[in-house]
Coordinates of C-alpha atoms and ligand atoms in Angstrom, one line a residue:
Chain A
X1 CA 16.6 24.9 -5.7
X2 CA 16.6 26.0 -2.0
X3 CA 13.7 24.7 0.3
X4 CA 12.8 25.6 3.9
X5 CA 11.8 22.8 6.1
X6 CA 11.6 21.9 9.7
X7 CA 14.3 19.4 10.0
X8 CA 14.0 17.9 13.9
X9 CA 12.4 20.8 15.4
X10 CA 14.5 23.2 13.8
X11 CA 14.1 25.6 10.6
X12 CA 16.5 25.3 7.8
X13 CA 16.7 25.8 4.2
X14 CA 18.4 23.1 2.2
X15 CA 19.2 23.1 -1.5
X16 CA 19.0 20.0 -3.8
X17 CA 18.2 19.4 -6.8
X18 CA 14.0 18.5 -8.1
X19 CA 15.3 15.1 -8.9
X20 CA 16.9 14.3 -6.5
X21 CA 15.7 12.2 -3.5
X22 CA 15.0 13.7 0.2
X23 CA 17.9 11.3 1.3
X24 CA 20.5 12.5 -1.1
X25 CA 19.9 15.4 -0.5
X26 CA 20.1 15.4 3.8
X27 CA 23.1 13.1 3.2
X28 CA 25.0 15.8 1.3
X29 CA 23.7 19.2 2.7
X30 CA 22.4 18.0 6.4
X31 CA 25.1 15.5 7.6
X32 CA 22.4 12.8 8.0
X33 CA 22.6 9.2 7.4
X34 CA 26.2 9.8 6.8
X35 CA 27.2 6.2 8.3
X36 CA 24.6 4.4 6.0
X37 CA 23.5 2.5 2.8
X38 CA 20.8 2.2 1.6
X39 CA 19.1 0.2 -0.8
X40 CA 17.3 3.0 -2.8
X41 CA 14.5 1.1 -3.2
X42 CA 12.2 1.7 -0.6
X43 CA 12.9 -1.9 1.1
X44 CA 15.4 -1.9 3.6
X45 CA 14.4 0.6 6.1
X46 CA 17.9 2.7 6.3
X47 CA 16.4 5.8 5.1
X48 CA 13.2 6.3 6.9
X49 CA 12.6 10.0 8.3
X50 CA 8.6 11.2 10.0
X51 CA 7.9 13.9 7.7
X52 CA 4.4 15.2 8.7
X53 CA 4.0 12.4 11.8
X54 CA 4.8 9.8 8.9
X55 CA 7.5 7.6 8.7
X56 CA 8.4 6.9 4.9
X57 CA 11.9 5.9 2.7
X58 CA 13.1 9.1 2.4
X59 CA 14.6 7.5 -0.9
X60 CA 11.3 7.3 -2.3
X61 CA 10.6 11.1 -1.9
X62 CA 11.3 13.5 -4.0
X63 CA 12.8 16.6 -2.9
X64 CA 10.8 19.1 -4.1
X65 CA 7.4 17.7 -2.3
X66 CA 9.2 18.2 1.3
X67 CA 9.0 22.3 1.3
X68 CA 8.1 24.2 4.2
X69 CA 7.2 20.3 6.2
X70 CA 8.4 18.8 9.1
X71 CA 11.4 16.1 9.1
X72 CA 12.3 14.1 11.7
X73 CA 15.3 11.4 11.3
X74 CA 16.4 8.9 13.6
X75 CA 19.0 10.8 15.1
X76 CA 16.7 13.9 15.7
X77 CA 14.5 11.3 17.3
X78 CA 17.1 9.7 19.4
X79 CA 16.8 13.1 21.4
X80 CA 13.5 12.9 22.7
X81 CA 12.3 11.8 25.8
X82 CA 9.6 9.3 24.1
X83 CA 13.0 8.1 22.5
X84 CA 14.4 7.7 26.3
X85 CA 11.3 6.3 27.6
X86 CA 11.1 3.5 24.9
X87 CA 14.7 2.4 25.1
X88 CA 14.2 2.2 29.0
X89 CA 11.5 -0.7 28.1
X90 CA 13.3 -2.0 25.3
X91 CA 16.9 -2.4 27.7
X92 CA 14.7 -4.0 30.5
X93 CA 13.7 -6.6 28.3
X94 CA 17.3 -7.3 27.2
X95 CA 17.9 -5.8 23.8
X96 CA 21.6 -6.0 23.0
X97 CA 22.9 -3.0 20.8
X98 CA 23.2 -3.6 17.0
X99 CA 25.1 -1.4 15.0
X100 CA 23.3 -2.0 11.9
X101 CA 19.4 -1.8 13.1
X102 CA 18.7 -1.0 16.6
X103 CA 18.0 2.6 15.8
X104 CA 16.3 2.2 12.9
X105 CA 14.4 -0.5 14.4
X106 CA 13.2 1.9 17.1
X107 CA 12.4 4.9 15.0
X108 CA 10.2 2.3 12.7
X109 CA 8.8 0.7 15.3
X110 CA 7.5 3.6 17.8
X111 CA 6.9 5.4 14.5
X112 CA 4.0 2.5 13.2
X113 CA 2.6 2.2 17.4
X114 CA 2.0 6.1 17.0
X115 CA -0.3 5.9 13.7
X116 CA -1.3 2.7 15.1
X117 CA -2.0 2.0 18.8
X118 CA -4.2 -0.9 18.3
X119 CA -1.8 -3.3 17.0
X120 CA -1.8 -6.6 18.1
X121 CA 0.8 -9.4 18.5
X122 CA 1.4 -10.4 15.0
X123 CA 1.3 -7.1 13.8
X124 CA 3.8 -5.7 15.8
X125 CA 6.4 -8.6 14.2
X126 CA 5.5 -8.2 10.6
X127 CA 6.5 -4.6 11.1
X128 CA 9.6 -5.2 12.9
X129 CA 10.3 -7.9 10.3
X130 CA 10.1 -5.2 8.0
X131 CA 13.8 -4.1 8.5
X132 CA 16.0 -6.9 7.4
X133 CA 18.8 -7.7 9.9
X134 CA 20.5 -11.3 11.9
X135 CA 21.1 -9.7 14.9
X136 CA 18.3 -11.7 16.7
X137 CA 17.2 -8.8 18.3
X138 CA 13.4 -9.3 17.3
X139 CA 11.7 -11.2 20.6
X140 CA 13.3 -8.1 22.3
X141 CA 11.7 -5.8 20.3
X142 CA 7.8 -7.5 20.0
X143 CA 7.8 -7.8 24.1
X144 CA 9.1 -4.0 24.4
X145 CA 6.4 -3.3 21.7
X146 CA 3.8 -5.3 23.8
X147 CA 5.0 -3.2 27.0
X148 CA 4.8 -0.3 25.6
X149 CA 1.0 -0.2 24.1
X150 CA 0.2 -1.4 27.4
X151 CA 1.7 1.8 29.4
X152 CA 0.2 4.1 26.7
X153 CA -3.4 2.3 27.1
X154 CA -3.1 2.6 30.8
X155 CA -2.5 6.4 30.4
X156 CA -5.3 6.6 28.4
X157 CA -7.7 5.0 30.3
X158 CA -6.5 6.7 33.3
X159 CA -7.0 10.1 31.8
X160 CA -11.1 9.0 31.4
Chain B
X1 CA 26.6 23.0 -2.4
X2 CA 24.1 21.4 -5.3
X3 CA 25.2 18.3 -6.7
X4 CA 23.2 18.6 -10.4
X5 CA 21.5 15.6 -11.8
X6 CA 21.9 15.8 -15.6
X7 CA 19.6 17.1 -17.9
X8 CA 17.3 20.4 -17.6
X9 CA 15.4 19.6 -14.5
X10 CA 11.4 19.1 -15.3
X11 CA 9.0 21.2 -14.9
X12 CA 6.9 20.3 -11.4
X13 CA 3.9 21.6 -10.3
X14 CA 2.2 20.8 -6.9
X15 CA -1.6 21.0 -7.3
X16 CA -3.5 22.5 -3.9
X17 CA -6.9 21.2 -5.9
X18 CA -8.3 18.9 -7.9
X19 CA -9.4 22.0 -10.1
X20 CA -6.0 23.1 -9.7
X21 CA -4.8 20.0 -11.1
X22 CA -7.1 19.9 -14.2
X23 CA -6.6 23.4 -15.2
X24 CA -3.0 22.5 -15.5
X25 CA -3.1 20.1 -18.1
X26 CA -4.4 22.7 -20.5
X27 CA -1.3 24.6 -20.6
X28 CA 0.6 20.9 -20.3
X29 CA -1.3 18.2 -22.3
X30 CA 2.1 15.6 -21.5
X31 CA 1.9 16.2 -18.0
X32 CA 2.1 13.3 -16.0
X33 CA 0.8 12.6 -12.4
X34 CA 2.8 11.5 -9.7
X35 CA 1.1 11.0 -6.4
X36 CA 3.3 8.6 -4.0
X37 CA 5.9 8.1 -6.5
X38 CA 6.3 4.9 -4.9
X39 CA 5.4 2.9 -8.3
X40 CA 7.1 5.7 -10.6
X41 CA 10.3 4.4 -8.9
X42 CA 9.9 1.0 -9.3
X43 CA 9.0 2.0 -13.2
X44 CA 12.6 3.8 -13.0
X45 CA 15.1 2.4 -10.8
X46 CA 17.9 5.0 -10.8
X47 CA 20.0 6.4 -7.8
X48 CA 17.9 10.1 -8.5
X49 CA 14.2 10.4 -9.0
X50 CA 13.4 9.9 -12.7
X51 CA 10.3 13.3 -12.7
X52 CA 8.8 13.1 -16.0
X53 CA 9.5 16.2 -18.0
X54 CA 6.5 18.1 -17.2
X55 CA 5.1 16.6 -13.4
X56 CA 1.4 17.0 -11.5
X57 CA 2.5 16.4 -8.3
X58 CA -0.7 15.3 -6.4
X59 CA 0.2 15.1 -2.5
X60 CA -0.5 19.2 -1.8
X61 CA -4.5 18.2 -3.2
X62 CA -6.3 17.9 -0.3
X63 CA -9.4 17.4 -1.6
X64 CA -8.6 14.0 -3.5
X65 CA -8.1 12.4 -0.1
X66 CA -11.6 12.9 0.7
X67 CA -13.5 9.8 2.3
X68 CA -17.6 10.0 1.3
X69 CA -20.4 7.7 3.5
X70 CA -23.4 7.2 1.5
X71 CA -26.1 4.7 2.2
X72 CA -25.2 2.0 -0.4
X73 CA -21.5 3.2 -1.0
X74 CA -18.3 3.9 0.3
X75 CA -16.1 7.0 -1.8
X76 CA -12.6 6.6 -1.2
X77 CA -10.7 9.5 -2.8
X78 CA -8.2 8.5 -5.2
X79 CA -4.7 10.0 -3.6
X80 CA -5.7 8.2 0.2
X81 CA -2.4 6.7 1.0
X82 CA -2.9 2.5 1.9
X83 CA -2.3 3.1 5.5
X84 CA -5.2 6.5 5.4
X85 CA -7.2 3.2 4.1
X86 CA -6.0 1.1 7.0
X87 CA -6.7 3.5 9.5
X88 CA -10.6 4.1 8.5
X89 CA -12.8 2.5 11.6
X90 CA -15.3 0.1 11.9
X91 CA -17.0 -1.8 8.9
X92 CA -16.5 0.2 6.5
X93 CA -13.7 -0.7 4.4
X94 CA -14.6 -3.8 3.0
X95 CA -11.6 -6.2 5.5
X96 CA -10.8 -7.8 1.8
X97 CA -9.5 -4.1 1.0
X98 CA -7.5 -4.0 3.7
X99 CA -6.1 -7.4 3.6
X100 CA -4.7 -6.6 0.2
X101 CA -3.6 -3.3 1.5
X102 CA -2.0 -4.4 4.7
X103 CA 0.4 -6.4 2.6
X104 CA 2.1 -4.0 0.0
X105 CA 5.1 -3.2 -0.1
X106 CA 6.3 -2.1 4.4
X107 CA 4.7 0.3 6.3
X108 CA 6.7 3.5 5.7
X109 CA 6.2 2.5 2.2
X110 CA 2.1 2.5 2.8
X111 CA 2.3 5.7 4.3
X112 CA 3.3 7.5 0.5
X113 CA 1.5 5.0 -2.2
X114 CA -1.7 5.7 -3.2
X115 CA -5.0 4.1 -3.7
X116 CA -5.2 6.0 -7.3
X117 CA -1.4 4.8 -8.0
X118 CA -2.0 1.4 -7.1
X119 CA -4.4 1.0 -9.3
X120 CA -3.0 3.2 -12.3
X121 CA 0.5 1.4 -12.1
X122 CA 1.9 1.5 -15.9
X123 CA 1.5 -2.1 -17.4
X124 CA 0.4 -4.5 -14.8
X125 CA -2.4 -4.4 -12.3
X126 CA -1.3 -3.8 -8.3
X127 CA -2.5 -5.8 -6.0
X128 CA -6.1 -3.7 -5.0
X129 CA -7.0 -4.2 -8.5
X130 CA -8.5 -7.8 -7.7
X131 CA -10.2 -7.2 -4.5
X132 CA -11.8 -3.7 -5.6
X133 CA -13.2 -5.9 -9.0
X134 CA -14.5 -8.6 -6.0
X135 CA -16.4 -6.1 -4.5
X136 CA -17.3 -4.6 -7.6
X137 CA -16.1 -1.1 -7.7
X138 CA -16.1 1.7 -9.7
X139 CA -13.6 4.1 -10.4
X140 CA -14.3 8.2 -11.1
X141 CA -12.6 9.5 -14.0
X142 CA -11.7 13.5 -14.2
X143 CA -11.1 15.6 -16.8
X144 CA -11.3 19.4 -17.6
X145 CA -14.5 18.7 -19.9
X146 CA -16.3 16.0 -16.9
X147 CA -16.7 12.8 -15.7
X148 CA -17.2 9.2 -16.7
X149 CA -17.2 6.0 -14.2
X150 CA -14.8 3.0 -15.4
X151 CA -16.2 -0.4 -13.8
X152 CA -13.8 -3.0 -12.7
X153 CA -15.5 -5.5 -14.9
X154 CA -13.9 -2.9 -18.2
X155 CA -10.6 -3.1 -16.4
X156 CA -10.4 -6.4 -16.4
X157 CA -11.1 -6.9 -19.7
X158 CA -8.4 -4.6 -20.6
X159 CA -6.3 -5.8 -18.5
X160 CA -5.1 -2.2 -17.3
X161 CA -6.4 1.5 -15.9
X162 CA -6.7 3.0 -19.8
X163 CA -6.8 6.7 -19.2
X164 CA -6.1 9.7 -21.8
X165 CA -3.6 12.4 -21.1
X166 CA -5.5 15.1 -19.0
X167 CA -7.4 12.6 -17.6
X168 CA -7.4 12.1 -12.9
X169 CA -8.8 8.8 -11.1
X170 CA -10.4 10.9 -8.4
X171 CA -12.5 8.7 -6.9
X172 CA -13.2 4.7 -5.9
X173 CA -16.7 3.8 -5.5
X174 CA -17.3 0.2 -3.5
X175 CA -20.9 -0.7 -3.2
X176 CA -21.8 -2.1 0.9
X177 CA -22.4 -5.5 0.9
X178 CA -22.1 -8.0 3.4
X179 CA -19.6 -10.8 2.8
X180 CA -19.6 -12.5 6.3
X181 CA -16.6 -14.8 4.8
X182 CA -13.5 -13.6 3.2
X183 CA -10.7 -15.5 1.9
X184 CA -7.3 -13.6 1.5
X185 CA -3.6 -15.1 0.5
X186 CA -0.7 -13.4 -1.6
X187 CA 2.0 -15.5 -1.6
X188 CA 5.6 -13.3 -2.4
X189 CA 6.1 -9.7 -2.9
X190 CA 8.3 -7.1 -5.2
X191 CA 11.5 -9.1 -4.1
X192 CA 10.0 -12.3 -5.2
X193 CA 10.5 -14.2 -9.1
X194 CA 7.4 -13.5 -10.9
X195 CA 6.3 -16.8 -11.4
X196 CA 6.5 -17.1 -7.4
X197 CA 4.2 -14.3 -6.8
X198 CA 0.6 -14.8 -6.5
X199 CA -2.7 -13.6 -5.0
X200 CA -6.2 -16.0 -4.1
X201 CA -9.2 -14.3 -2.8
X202 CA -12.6 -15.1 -2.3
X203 CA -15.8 -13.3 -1.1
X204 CA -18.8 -15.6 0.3
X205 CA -22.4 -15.3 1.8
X206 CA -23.7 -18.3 3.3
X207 CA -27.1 -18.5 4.1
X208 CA -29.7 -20.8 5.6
X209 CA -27.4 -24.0 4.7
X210 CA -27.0 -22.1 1.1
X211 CA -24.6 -20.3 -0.8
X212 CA -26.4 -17.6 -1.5
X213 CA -23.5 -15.5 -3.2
X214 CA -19.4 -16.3 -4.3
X215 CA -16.8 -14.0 -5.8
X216 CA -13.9 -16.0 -6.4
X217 CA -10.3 -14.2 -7.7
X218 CA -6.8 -15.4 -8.6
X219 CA -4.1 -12.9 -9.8
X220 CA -1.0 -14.0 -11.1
X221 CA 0.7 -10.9 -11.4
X222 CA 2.6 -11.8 -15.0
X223 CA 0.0 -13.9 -16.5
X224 CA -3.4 -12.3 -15.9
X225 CA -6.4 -12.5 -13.5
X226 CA -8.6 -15.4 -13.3
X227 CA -12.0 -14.5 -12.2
X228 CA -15.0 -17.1 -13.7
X229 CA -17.8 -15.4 -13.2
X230 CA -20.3 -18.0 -15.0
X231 CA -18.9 -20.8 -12.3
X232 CA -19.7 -18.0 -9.6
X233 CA -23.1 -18.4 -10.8
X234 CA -23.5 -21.7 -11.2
X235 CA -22.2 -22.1 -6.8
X236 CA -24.8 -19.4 -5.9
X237 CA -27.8 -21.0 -4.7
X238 CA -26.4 -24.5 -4.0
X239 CA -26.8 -26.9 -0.5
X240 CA -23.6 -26.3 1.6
X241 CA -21.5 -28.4 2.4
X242 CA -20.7 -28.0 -1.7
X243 CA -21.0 -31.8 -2.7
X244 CA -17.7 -33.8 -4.2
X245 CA -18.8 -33.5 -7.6
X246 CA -19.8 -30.0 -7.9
X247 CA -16.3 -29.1 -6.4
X248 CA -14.6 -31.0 -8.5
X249 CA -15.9 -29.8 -11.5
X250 CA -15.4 -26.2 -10.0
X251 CA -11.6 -27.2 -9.7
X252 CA -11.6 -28.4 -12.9
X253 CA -12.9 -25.3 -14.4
X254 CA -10.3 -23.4 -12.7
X255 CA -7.6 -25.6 -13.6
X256 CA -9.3 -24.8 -17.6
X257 CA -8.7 -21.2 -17.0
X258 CA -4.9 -21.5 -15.7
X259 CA -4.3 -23.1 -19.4
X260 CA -5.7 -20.4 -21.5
X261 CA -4.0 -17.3 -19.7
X262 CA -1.8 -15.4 -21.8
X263 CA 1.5 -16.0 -20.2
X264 CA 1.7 -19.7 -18.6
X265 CA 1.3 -20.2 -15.3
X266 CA 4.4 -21.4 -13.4
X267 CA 3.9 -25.2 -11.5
X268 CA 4.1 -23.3 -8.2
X269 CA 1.5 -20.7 -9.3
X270 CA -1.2 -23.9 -10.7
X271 CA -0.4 -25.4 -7.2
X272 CA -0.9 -23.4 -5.4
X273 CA -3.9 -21.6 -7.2
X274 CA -5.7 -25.1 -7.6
X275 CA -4.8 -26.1 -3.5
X276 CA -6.6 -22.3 -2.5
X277 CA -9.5 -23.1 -5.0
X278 CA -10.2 -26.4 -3.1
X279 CA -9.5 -25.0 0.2
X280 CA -12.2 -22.3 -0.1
X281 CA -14.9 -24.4 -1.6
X282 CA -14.4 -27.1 1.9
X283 CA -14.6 -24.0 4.1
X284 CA -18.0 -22.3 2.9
X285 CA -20.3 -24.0 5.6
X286 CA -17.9 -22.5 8.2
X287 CA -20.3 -19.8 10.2
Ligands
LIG1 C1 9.5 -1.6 -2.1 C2 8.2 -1.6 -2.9 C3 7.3 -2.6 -2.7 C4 6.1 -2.6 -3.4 N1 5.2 -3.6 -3.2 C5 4.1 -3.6 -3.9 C6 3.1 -4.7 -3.7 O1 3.3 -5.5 -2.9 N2 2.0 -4.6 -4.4 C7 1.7 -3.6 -5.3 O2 0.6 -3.6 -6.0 N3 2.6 -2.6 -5.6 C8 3.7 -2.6 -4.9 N4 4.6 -1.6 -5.1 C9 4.3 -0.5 -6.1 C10 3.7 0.7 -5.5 O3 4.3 1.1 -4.3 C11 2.2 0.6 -5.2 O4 1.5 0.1 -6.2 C12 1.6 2.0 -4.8 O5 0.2 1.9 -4.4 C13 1.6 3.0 -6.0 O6 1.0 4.2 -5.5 P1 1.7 5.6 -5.7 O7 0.8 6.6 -5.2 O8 3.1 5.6 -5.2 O9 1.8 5.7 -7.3 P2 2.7 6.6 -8.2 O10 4.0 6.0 -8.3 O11 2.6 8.0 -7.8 O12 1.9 6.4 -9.6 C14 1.8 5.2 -10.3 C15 1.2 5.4 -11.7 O13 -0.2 5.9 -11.5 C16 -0.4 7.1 -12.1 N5 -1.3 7.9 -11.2 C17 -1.1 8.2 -9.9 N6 -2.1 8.8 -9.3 C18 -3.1 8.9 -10.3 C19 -4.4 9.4 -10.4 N7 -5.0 9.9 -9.3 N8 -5.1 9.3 -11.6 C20 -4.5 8.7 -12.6 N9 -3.2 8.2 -12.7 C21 -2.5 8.3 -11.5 C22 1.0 7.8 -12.2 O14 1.1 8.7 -13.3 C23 1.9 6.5 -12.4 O15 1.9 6.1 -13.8 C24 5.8 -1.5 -4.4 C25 6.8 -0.5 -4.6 C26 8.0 -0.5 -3.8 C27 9.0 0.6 -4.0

């Protein structure tokens, strides 16, 4: 079965089969994720893509439901300047690079401040503790969180 | 290149309608509906999504998503993922819904499961189930022929969502009330031994140094849900602070109902059940 999809920012058409699970199927016909395991269970945050301004496992998602939408992966993400601007805050405050999370980390994290700019404090770390990893990185990444709702909200209430 | 999963790949339809959806069943009777799939793949952990043969897909339905206002009730349509319910504004969502919400499963996850597929998950209840049957809600049930509305209080009794093939959950119905205290705590989650996984949830109105209303819930996923509502009525209307005695025999009722569930409740689960059920009844005066 060949789909067409937006896959960060740019059309392509992918074949897979209806079983099979949006991951798979960028693994093997994109070149995405190629460097990773996952859990296949929804769990341990590897996987996630936005599809439609949503971040979900893209193990949990069936192939077939992702025709003619928008996907955007961690690397496609990694391009953009809201990317850029983010890892500025987040080196500021000290983060040391992990291989296993720090982009994924990112991606989740900016991901859940998009669909939800109020967060608070405590929110912010049960999302981040969402992806399992040791590296220690999470102060890091709650005070880069914290900094960054604060620059949006000023832009917001500056716009008024 | 395709890599083929084995077998004859099933037949999958993707719905633009809730029409849309029930006309299909005619020609499919088996179909089966899969809305975030998030609970389908928990029901069949495999490296490739296990479809059933013939499959309703229900994310293209726009109109099952639908959110209704009415004086007395909220209408949450069935395929709203958690975090559409999370995201709704003001007072509206009863904050006992959310906090239930809030906590399934991770955030990416919340942004695919469903309200519908929460509460239709094959052989146990998910965790909505206890705080929509606090707040006493209803559920709409679909078919080609009509409707019926399934209370909470049925549910419960049956201990799951019984629906017949052809049949949609389109619609959750939660009646507005005020419950100026609410009690939440789930203790584990999926990763978690059963018998270390529980929910305790409470809904109160204090009034004028009374209690003028309780809903009290404990859900052990495995062994059942403990809701008592006789001892519910028996707190309504008494003198806050709740005196020793009638707490006691409250705790004593609950700690009755932990020995006649159908699978035993683990030591944990009775503690910790039994510490929450204390804990609420000492906080009721609390403004
Ligand atoms: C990592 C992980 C963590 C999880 N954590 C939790 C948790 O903490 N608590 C919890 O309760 N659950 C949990 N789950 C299970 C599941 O994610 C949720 O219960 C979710 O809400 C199910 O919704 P869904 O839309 O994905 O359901 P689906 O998987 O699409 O469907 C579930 C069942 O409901 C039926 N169904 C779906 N929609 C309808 C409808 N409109 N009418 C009638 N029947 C319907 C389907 O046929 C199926 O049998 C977890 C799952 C995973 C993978």
């Amino acid at each position: 079965m060949k789909l067409p999809l937006i896959l960060n920012g740019d059309d392509v058409t992918l074949d897979g089969d209806t079983r099979e699970s949006l991951f798979t199927v960028l693994q093997r016909e994109a070149g995405v994720f190629q460097e990773k395991t996952n859990c296949r269970k929804g769990t341990c945050g590897r996987c996630h893509v936005v599809l439609d301004s949503k971040e979900v496992p893209s193990c949990l998602v069936p192939f077939f439901q992702v025709k003619q939408r928008e996907v955007v992966t961690p690397e496609g993400f990694s391009q953009t300047d809201e990317y850029r601007q983010f890892r500025l805050i987040l080196d500021e405050e000290g983060l040391v690079e992990c291989a296993e999370c720090t982009d994924v980390q990112i991606f989740h994290l900016f991901s859940y401040l998009e669909l939800f700019p109020q967060a608070g404090k405590e929110e912010c770390r049960m999302v981040i503790g969402e992806i399992p990893c040791r590296c220690g990185s999470r102060p890091v990444l709650e005070r880069g969180a914290a900094r960054w709702l604060e620059r949006k909200e000023a832009v917001r209430v500056g716009r008024r | 290149m395709s890599v083929a999963v084995e077998g004859p790949p099933p037949l999958v339809y993707s719905p633009r309608s809730l029409a849309e959806a029930l006309a299909l069943f005619v020609p499919n009777p088996q179909a089966q509906l899969f809305a975030g799939g998030t609970a389908w793949h928990t029901e069949h952990l495999t490296t490739s999504i296990m479809l059933p043969p013939v499959t309703l897909s229900l994310h293209l339905a726009e109109d099952l998503r639908r959110i209704t206002y009415g004086e007395r009730s909220l209408d949450l349509g069935g395929t709203l993922s958690l975090n559409q319910l999370l995201s709704v504004g003001g007072p509206w969502v009863p904050s006992i819904l959310k906090e239930a919400a809030r906590v399934i499963g991770t955030s990416a996850l919340r942004n695919l499961a469903t309200l519908a597929g929460n509460v239709c998950q094959k052989g146990i209840l998910g965790d909505l189930f206890p705080a929509l049957h606090l707040l006493g809600a209803q559920f709409e049930i679909r078919n080609l022929r009509g409707s019926r509305w399934l209370t909470t209080q049925q549910v419960a009794e049956e201990g799951r969502v019984a629906l017949a093939p052809g049949e949609i959950l389109t619609r959750v119905r939660i009646p507005q009330e005020d419950w100026p205290q609410t009690f939440y705590q789930k203790i584990g989650n999926i990763r978690t031994p059963w018998d270390e996984r529980l929910a305790m949830m409470g809904l109160a109105r204090p009034k004028n140094g009374q209690l003028e209303a309780l809903r009290l819930s404990f859900h052990l996923p495995h062994s059942g849900l403990i809701r008592i509502q006789s001892l519910e009525a028996e707190l309504a209307g008494q003198r806050l602070p709740l005196p020793h005695r009638v707490r006691s025999q409250a705790q004593e009722r609950v700690d009755e109902a932990l020995n006649q569930l159908p699978v035993p409740a683990s030591i944990f689960q009775r503690d910790r059940v039994l510490h929450m059920m204390r804990w609420i009844l000492t906080r009721l005066d609390d403004d």
